[in-house]
Amino acid sequence: MNQHTKNRNSWLALNGRKLIISGPCSAETEEQVLETARALAQSGKVDYFRAGIWKPRTMPGSFEGIGKEALIWMKKAKEETGLKITVEVATPQHVYEAIKAGVDALWIGARTTVNPFAVQDLADAVEGLDIPIFIKNPINPDIKLWMGAVERFKKAGITRIGLVHRGFSFLGETKYRNRPQWQIPIEMMVTYPDLPMICDPSHICGNRSLLQAVAQKAIDLNYDGIMLEAHPTPDDAWSDAKQQVTPTRLHEIVDSLVLRESRQNDDLIQNNLELLRGEIDEIDADLLAILGKRMNVAKRIGHFKKERNITILQQKRWEEIVQRFIDLGMKQGLSREFSIKLITAIHDESINNQEKIFRGED
Ligand code: PEP
Ligand code: MN
C-alpha cells in the first residue's frame, strides 16, 4: 500500500479492507430495523449499520421518517449485533437526539450539503464533539459546496471526516438516478488526500441492476468503501424501494468486489484518460438523447406542415438556422465548417423524417 492510500483512510484503520456501510434507506418498524441489522451483522463484513430516521423527501406527502422513536430501535440493533450505527442529521436537534442515543457516526445528506446555512448550523452543533462525520456530495454538481461543507466541519474541530459520493441530479434521461460524474469525487480525493472516499451506488443507480458495476468501478478508482441500502423485503420499502437489496444480495455484491493493487489504481487516477473517456461517453449519450428530442419536435412540425399543405423546405428558415448554428458554435470554440456539417446532417435527417410523414409512413 502506498503512502497516498495509507494517509487517505487512516482514521478508518481499514488495513487494506474496504469500509462497508449498509442498512435500510429508512427505519420503518422495530422489527425491520432489527431483522436487517441481524442479517447484516452475520457476515462480519459490515462496519456501520445505517438507517434514515428523518428523511428529507423531495415531495411532501412521501414518508418522512419515524423520527427519534426509531433511534431507540437503532440503539437496540447496536447493542444486539455490535454493529456501529449511523444516521442522517439535518438540524442541530437531530444531532442532539442522535448523540443522546449513542449514534457512532453522523452523515450529512445531499439535500443538506447544498445549503451552507444548514451545514454551518450542524458544524456549530458538533463543535467540540469527537464523532466521525460522513459528508455526502451536494445534489448538484458543484464541488465547491462539497468542499465548503468539509471546511466548515474541519473548522468546528471534527477530525474524522469521510466523503460519500452519491451522484448528481441531472435534468434529462440518463441510466442513473443521479449521474456519477466521477471526475468530481476524483478532484475531491486530490484536494483532500487525507479524507476517505465512500461510494453510495444505491443513490447513484436508483435501481438494483447497476449496483454491482458502480460499486466495482468505485473500488477500481481506489475508493475506501461502499454504502449500500439493504432491506429485508426491498419491494415493500417505504422509501427508495427500487434500489434496495436484501441483506443476502448485499453480501453477494460485497463478496464479488475485486480488490486491485493500489499501485494500478493510483495509475488510473493519475491517468485521467480513463475518466475523461467516461465523461465523453456520458456526453455522447446526452447528445444523442437531445438529438432524439429534436427529431421528435421536427416530426411534430412535419405533421403540422402536412395538415396545412406547406412545403417541407422553407429556404429562409433554413438559412437562419445555419447562421444561428455557426454563431453559437463559434462561441463554443467550434469551427464554421464543423457547425455547417453538423447542422446539415441533422437537418437532412429531419427532412427524411418529415418526408416519411408526408408519405403517410409515420
Ligand atoms: C439516504 O442515504 O437515504 C439519502 C437520503 O441519501 P441522499 O442524501 O444521498 O439522497
Ligand atoms: Mn435512500
Coordinates of C-alpha atoms and ligand atoms in Angstrom, one line a residue:
M1 CA 0.0 0.0 0.0
N2 CA 1.5 3.3 -0.9
Q3 CA 1.7 6.5 1.2
H4 CA -1.3 8.1 -0.5
T5 CA -3.7 5.3 0.3
K6 CA -2.3 4.9 3.8
N7 CA -3.0 8.6 4.6
R8 CA -6.3 8.7 3.0
N9 CA -8.2 6.3 5.2
S10 CA -6.1 6.5 8.3
W11 CA -8.8 7.2 10.7
L12 CA -10.8 4.3 9.5
A13 CA -7.9 1.9 10.2
L14 CA -9.0 -0.5 7.4
N15 CA -5.8 -2.3 6.8
G16 CA -6.5 -2.9 3.2
R17 CA -10.2 -3.8 3.6
K18 CA -13.0 -1.6 2.4
L19 CA -15.4 0.1 4.7
I20 CA -19.0 -1.2 4.3
I21 CA -22.0 0.8 5.5
S22 CA -25.3 -0.8 5.0
G23 CA -28.9 -0.8 6.2
P24 CA -32.3 0.4 5.0
C25 CA -33.0 3.7 3.4
S26 CA -35.4 4.4 6.2
A27 CA -36.1 2.9 9.6
E28 CA -39.7 1.7 9.3
T29 CA -40.5 -0.6 12.2
E30 CA -38.6 -2.0 15.1
E31 CA -38.8 -5.4 13.6
Q32 CA -37.5 -4.3 10.2
V33 CA -34.6 -2.5 11.8
L34 CA -33.6 -5.4 14.0
E35 CA -34.1 -8.0 11.2
T36 CA -31.9 -6.1 8.8
A37 CA -29.2 -5.4 11.4
R38 CA -29.1 -9.1 12.4
A39 CA -28.7 -10.3 8.8
L40 CA -26.1 -7.7 8.0
A41 CA -24.1 -8.5 11.2
Q42 CA -23.8 -12.2 10.4
S43 CA -21.1 -11.9 7.8
G44 CA -18.8 -9.8 9.9
K45 CA -18.3 -7.7 6.8
V46 CA -20.4 -4.7 7.6
D47 CA -18.9 -1.9 9.7
Y48 CA -21.7 0.6 10.1
F49 CA -25.5 -0.1 10.2
R50 CA -27.3 2.8 8.6
A51 CA -30.9 3.9 8.6
G52 CA -32.7 7.2 7.8
I53 CA -34.7 8.4 10.9
W54 CA -35.5 11.9 9.5
K55 CA -36.0 11.7 5.7
P56 CA -35.6 14.8 3.6
R57 CA -38.1 14.0 0.8
T58 CA -38.3 15.8 -2.4
M59 CA -42.1 15.8 -2.4
P60 CA -44.3 16.5 0.6
G61 CA -46.6 13.6 1.5
S62 CA -43.8 11.0 1.0
F63 CA -42.7 9.0 4.1
E64 CA -40.7 11.5 6.1
G65 CA -39.2 9.1 8.6
I66 CA -40.2 7.8 12.0
G67 CA -38.3 10.4 14.0
K68 CA -36.5 10.0 17.3
E69 CA -38.5 6.9 18.3
A70 CA -36.5 5.0 15.7
L71 CA -33.3 5.9 17.4
I72 CA -34.3 3.5 20.2
W73 CA -34.5 0.7 17.6
M74 CA -31.1 1.7 16.3
K75 CA -29.6 1.6 19.7
K76 CA -31.1 -1.9 20.3
A77 CA -29.6 -3.0 17.0
K78 CA -26.2 -1.8 18.1
E79 CA -26.4 -3.5 21.5
E80 CA -27.6 -6.8 20.0
T81 CA -25.3 -7.0 17.0
G82 CA -22.3 -5.0 17.9
L83 CA -22.5 -3.0 14.7
K84 CA -21.7 0.7 14.8
I85 CA -24.7 2.8 13.9
T86 CA -25.0 5.9 11.7
V87 CA -28.0 8.2 10.9
E88 CA -28.5 11.3 8.7
V89 CA -28.8 14.6 10.5
A90 CA -30.1 17.8 9.0
T91 CA -30.7 20.0 12.0
P92 CA -29.0 20.7 15.4
Q93 CA -31.9 19.0 17.1
H94 CA -31.2 15.8 15.1
V95 CA -27.6 16.0 16.2
Y96 CA -28.6 16.3 19.8
E97 CA -31.0 13.4 19.6
A98 CA -28.6 11.2 17.7
I99 CA -25.7 11.8 20.2
K100 CA -28.0 11.1 23.1
A101 CA -28.9 7.8 21.6
G102 CA -25.2 6.7 21.2
V103 CA -25.0 7.0 17.4
D104 CA -21.4 6.3 16.4
A105 CA -21.2 8.5 13.2
L106 CA -23.4 11.1 11.6
W107 CA -24.0 11.6 7.9
I108 CA -24.9 14.8 6.1
G109 CA -27.4 14.2 3.2
A110 CA -27.1 15.5 -0.3
R111 CA -30.0 17.9 0.2
T112 CA -28.3 19.4 3.2
T113 CA -24.8 19.7 1.8
V114 CA -26.2 22.2 -0.8
N115 CA -27.2 24.6 2.0
P116 CA -24.3 26.5 3.7
F117 CA -26.7 27.8 6.4
A118 CA -27.8 24.3 7.3
V119 CA -24.2 23.0 7.2
Q120 CA -22.9 25.8 9.4
D121 CA -25.7 25.1 11.9
L122 CA -24.7 21.5 12.0
A123 CA -21.0 22.3 12.3
D124 CA -21.8 24.6 15.3
A125 CA -23.9 21.8 16.8
V126 CA -21.0 19.3 16.6
E127 CA -18.3 21.7 17.7
G128 CA -16.2 20.0 20.5
L129 CA -17.7 16.6 19.8
D130 CA -15.4 13.7 18.9
I131 CA -17.6 12.0 16.3
P132 CA -17.0 10.9 12.7
I133 CA -19.0 12.7 10.1
F134 CA -19.7 11.4 6.6
I135 CA -20.5 14.2 4.1
K136 CA -22.4 13.3 1.0
N137 CA -21.9 15.3 -2.1
P138 CA -24.4 18.0 -2.8
I139 CA -27.2 17.0 -5.2
N140 CA -26.0 19.5 -7.9
P141 CA -22.5 19.0 -9.4
D142 CA -20.9 21.9 -7.5
I143 CA -17.7 20.7 -6.0
K144 CA -17.3 24.0 -4.0
L145 CA -20.4 23.2 -1.9
W146 CA -18.9 19.9 -1.0
M147 CA -15.6 21.5 -0.2
G148 CA -17.3 24.2 1.8
A149 CA -19.0 21.6 4.0
V150 CA -15.7 19.9 4.6
E151 CA -14.1 23.2 5.6
R152 CA -17.0 24.1 8.0
F153 CA -16.7 20.8 9.9
K154 CA -12.9 21.0 9.9
K155 CA -13.2 24.5 11.4
A156 CA -15.5 23.1 14.1
G157 CA -12.7 20.7 15.1
I158 CA -14.1 17.5 13.5
T159 CA -11.1 15.4 12.7
R160 CA -12.7 12.2 11.4
I161 CA -14.4 13.2 8.2
G162 CA -15.5 10.9 5.3
L163 CA -16.8 11.8 1.9
V164 CA -19.7 10.0 0.3
H165 CA -20.2 10.1 -3.4
R166 CA -23.9 9.5 -4.2
G167 CA -24.1 11.1 -7.7
F168 CA -25.6 14.3 -9.0
S169 CA -29.0 15.1 -10.2
F170 CA -29.5 15.8 -13.9
L171 CA -32.4 17.1 -16.0
G172 CA -32.9 14.7 -18.8
E173 CA -32.7 11.0 -19.5
T174 CA -29.9 9.0 -18.0
K175 CA -29.4 5.4 -17.0
Y176 CA -28.7 6.6 -13.5
R177 CA -31.0 8.2 -10.9
N178 CA -28.0 10.5 -10.1
R179 CA -25.2 10.7 -12.6
P180 CA -21.9 9.7 -11.0
Q181 CA -19.7 12.3 -12.7
W182 CA -16.6 10.5 -11.4
Q183 CA -14.3 13.4 -12.2
I184 CA -15.8 15.4 -9.2
P185 CA -15.1 12.9 -6.4
I186 CA -11.7 12.3 -8.0
E187 CA -11.0 16.0 -7.7
M188 CA -12.1 15.8 -4.1
M189 CA -9.7 13.0 -3.5
V190 CA -6.9 15.0 -5.0
T191 CA -7.9 18.1 -2.9
Y192 CA -8.3 16.2 0.3
P193 CA -5.8 13.3 0.1
D194 CA -6.4 12.5 3.8
L195 CA -10.1 12.0 3.7
P196 CA -11.6 8.6 2.9
M197 CA -14.0 8.4 -0.1
I198 CA -17.0 6.1 0.1
C199 CA -19.3 5.3 -2.8
D200 CA -23.1 5.1 -2.5
P201 CA -24.1 3.1 -5.5
S202 CA -27.7 2.9 -4.3
H203 CA -28.5 6.6 -4.8
I204 CA -26.3 6.8 -7.9
C205 CA -28.2 3.9 -9.6
G206 CA -31.7 4.2 -8.3
N207 CA -32.3 0.6 -9.3
R208 CA -30.8 -2.7 -8.3
S209 CA -29.4 -3.8 -11.6
L210 CA -26.5 -1.4 -11.8
L211 CA -25.3 -1.5 -8.2
Q212 CA -22.5 -4.1 -8.6
A213 CA -20.9 -2.4 -11.6
V214 CA -20.9 1.0 -10.0
A215 CA -19.5 -0.4 -6.7
Q216 CA -16.7 -2.2 -8.7
K217 CA -15.9 1.0 -10.6
A218 CA -15.5 2.8 -7.2
I219 CA -13.2 0.1 -6.0
D220 CA -11.2 0.3 -9.2
L221 CA -10.8 4.0 -8.6
N222 CA -9.4 3.2 -5.2
Y223 CA -12.3 4.3 -3.1
D224 CA -12.2 3.4 0.6
G225 CA -15.6 1.9 1.0
I226 CA -19.2 1.4 -0.1
M227 CA -22.6 2.5 1.3
L228 CA -25.4 0.3 0.1
E229 CA -29.0 0.2 1.1
A230 CA -30.4 -3.1 2.3
H231 CA -33.9 -4.1 3.4
P232 CA -35.4 -7.5 4.3
T233 CA -38.2 -7.1 1.6
P234 CA -36.9 -4.3 -0.7
D235 CA -40.0 -4.1 -2.9
D236 CA -42.1 -3.2 0.2
A237 CA -39.7 -0.5 1.4
W238 CA -41.4 2.8 2.4
S239 CA -38.7 4.8 0.5
D240 CA -36.2 4.0 -2.3
A241 CA -37.8 0.6 -2.9
K242 CA -36.3 0.1 -6.4
Q243 CA -32.7 0.5 -5.3
Q244 CA -32.6 -1.6 -2.1
V245 CA -31.4 -5.2 -2.0
T246 CA -31.8 -8.0 0.6
P247 CA -29.0 -8.5 3.1
T248 CA -28.2 -11.7 1.2
R249 CA -27.8 -9.9 -2.1
L250 CA -25.8 -7.2 -0.3
H251 CA -23.3 -9.8 0.8
E252 CA -23.1 -11.2 -2.7
I253 CA -22.3 -7.8 -4.1
V254 CA -19.7 -7.2 -1.4
D255 CA -18.1 -10.6 -1.9
S256 CA -18.0 -10.1 -5.7
L257 CA -15.9 -7.0 -5.5
V258 CA -12.5 -7.5 -6.9
L259 CA -9.9 -5.6 -5.0
R260 CA -6.9 -4.5 -7.1
E261 CA -3.4 -3.5 -6.3
S262 CA -3.4 0.1 -5.2
R263 CA -0.5 0.8 -7.5
Q264 CA -2.7 0.2 -10.5
N265 CA -5.5 2.2 -9.0
D266 CA -3.3 5.2 -8.4
D267 CA -2.1 4.9 -12.0
L268 CA -5.7 5.0 -13.0
I269 CA -6.4 8.2 -11.1
Q270 CA -3.3 9.8 -12.4
N271 CA -4.1 8.6 -15.9
N272 CA -7.0 10.8 -16.4
L273 CA -7.7 9.3 -19.8
E274 CA -10.0 6.7 -18.4
L275 CA -12.1 9.3 -16.6
L276 CA -12.2 11.6 -19.5
R277 CA -13.3 8.8 -21.7
G278 CA -16.1 8.1 -19.3
E279 CA -17.1 11.7 -19.4
I280 CA -17.1 11.6 -23.2
D281 CA -19.4 8.5 -23.2
E282 CA -21.8 10.3 -20.9
I283 CA -21.8 13.4 -23.0
D284 CA -22.3 11.3 -26.2
A285 CA -25.4 9.7 -24.6
D286 CA -26.7 13.1 -23.7
L287 CA -26.0 14.4 -27.2
L288 CA -28.0 11.5 -28.8
A289 CA -30.8 11.9 -26.3
I290 CA -31.1 15.6 -27.2
L291 CA -30.9 14.9 -30.9
G292 CA -33.7 12.4 -30.4
K293 CA -35.8 15.1 -28.7
R294 CA -35.0 17.5 -31.5
M295 CA -36.1 14.9 -34.1
N296 CA -39.4 14.5 -32.3
V297 CA -40.1 18.2 -32.5
A298 CA -39.2 18.1 -36.2
K299 CA -41.7 15.3 -36.7
R300 CA -44.4 17.3 -35.0
I301 CA -43.6 20.2 -37.4
G302 CA -43.9 17.6 -40.2
H303 CA -47.4 16.7 -39.2
F304 CA -48.3 20.4 -38.9
K305 CA -46.9 21.2 -42.4
K306 CA -48.7 18.2 -43.9
E307 CA -52.1 19.3 -42.4
R308 CA -51.6 22.8 -43.8
N309 CA -50.1 21.7 -47.0
I310 CA -46.9 23.7 -46.6
T311 CA -43.6 22.6 -48.3
I312 CA -41.0 20.8 -46.1
L313 CA -38.1 23.1 -47.0
Q314 CA -38.5 26.7 -46.1
Q315 CA -35.4 28.3 -47.5
K316 CA -35.4 31.4 -45.3
R317 CA -35.8 29.4 -42.1
W318 CA -33.0 27.1 -43.2
E319 CA -30.6 30.0 -43.8
E320 CA -31.5 31.4 -40.3
I321 CA -30.8 28.1 -38.7
V322 CA -27.4 27.7 -40.3
Q323 CA -26.4 31.2 -39.4
R324 CA -27.5 30.7 -35.8
F325 CA -25.6 27.4 -35.6
I326 CA -22.4 29.0 -36.9
D327 CA -22.7 31.9 -34.3
L328 CA -23.4 29.6 -31.4
G329 CA -20.8 27.1 -32.5
M330 CA -18.1 29.9 -32.7
K331 CA -18.9 30.8 -29.1
Q332 CA -18.2 27.2 -28.1
G333 CA -14.9 27.2 -30.0
L334 CA -16.3 25.1 -32.9
S335 CA -15.2 25.9 -36.4
R336 CA -17.6 27.3 -39.0
E337 CA -17.0 24.3 -41.2
F338 CA -17.9 21.8 -38.5
S339 CA -21.1 23.7 -37.5
I340 CA -22.3 23.7 -41.1
K341 CA -21.5 19.9 -41.5
L342 CA -23.3 19.1 -38.2
I343 CA -26.5 21.1 -38.8
T344 CA -26.7 19.8 -42.4
A345 CA -26.6 16.2 -41.2
I346 CA -29.2 16.9 -38.5
H347 CA -31.4 18.8 -41.0
D348 CA -31.1 16.0 -43.6
E349 CA -32.4 13.6 -41.0
S350 CA -35.3 15.9 -40.1
I351 CA -36.2 16.2 -43.8
N352 CA -36.1 12.5 -44.3
N353 CA -38.4 12.1 -41.3
Q354 CA -40.8 14.8 -42.5
E355 CA -40.9 13.2 -45.9
K356 CA -41.9 9.9 -44.3
I357 CA -44.7 11.8 -42.6
F358 CA -45.8 13.3 -45.9
R359 CA -45.8 9.8 -47.5
G360 CA -48.0 8.7 -44.6
E361 CA -45.4 6.3 -43.3
D362 CA -45.1 7.8 -39.8
Ligands
PEP1 C1 -30.1 8.2 2.0 O1 -29.0 7.9 2.2 O2 -31.1 7.5 2.2 C2 -30.4 9.6 1.4 C3 -31.5 10.3 1.6 O3 -29.4 9.9 0.6 P1 -29.0 11.2 -0.2 O4 -28.9 12.3 0.8 O5 -27.8 10.8 -0.9 O6 -30.2 11.5 -1.2
MN2 MN -32.4 6.3 0.3

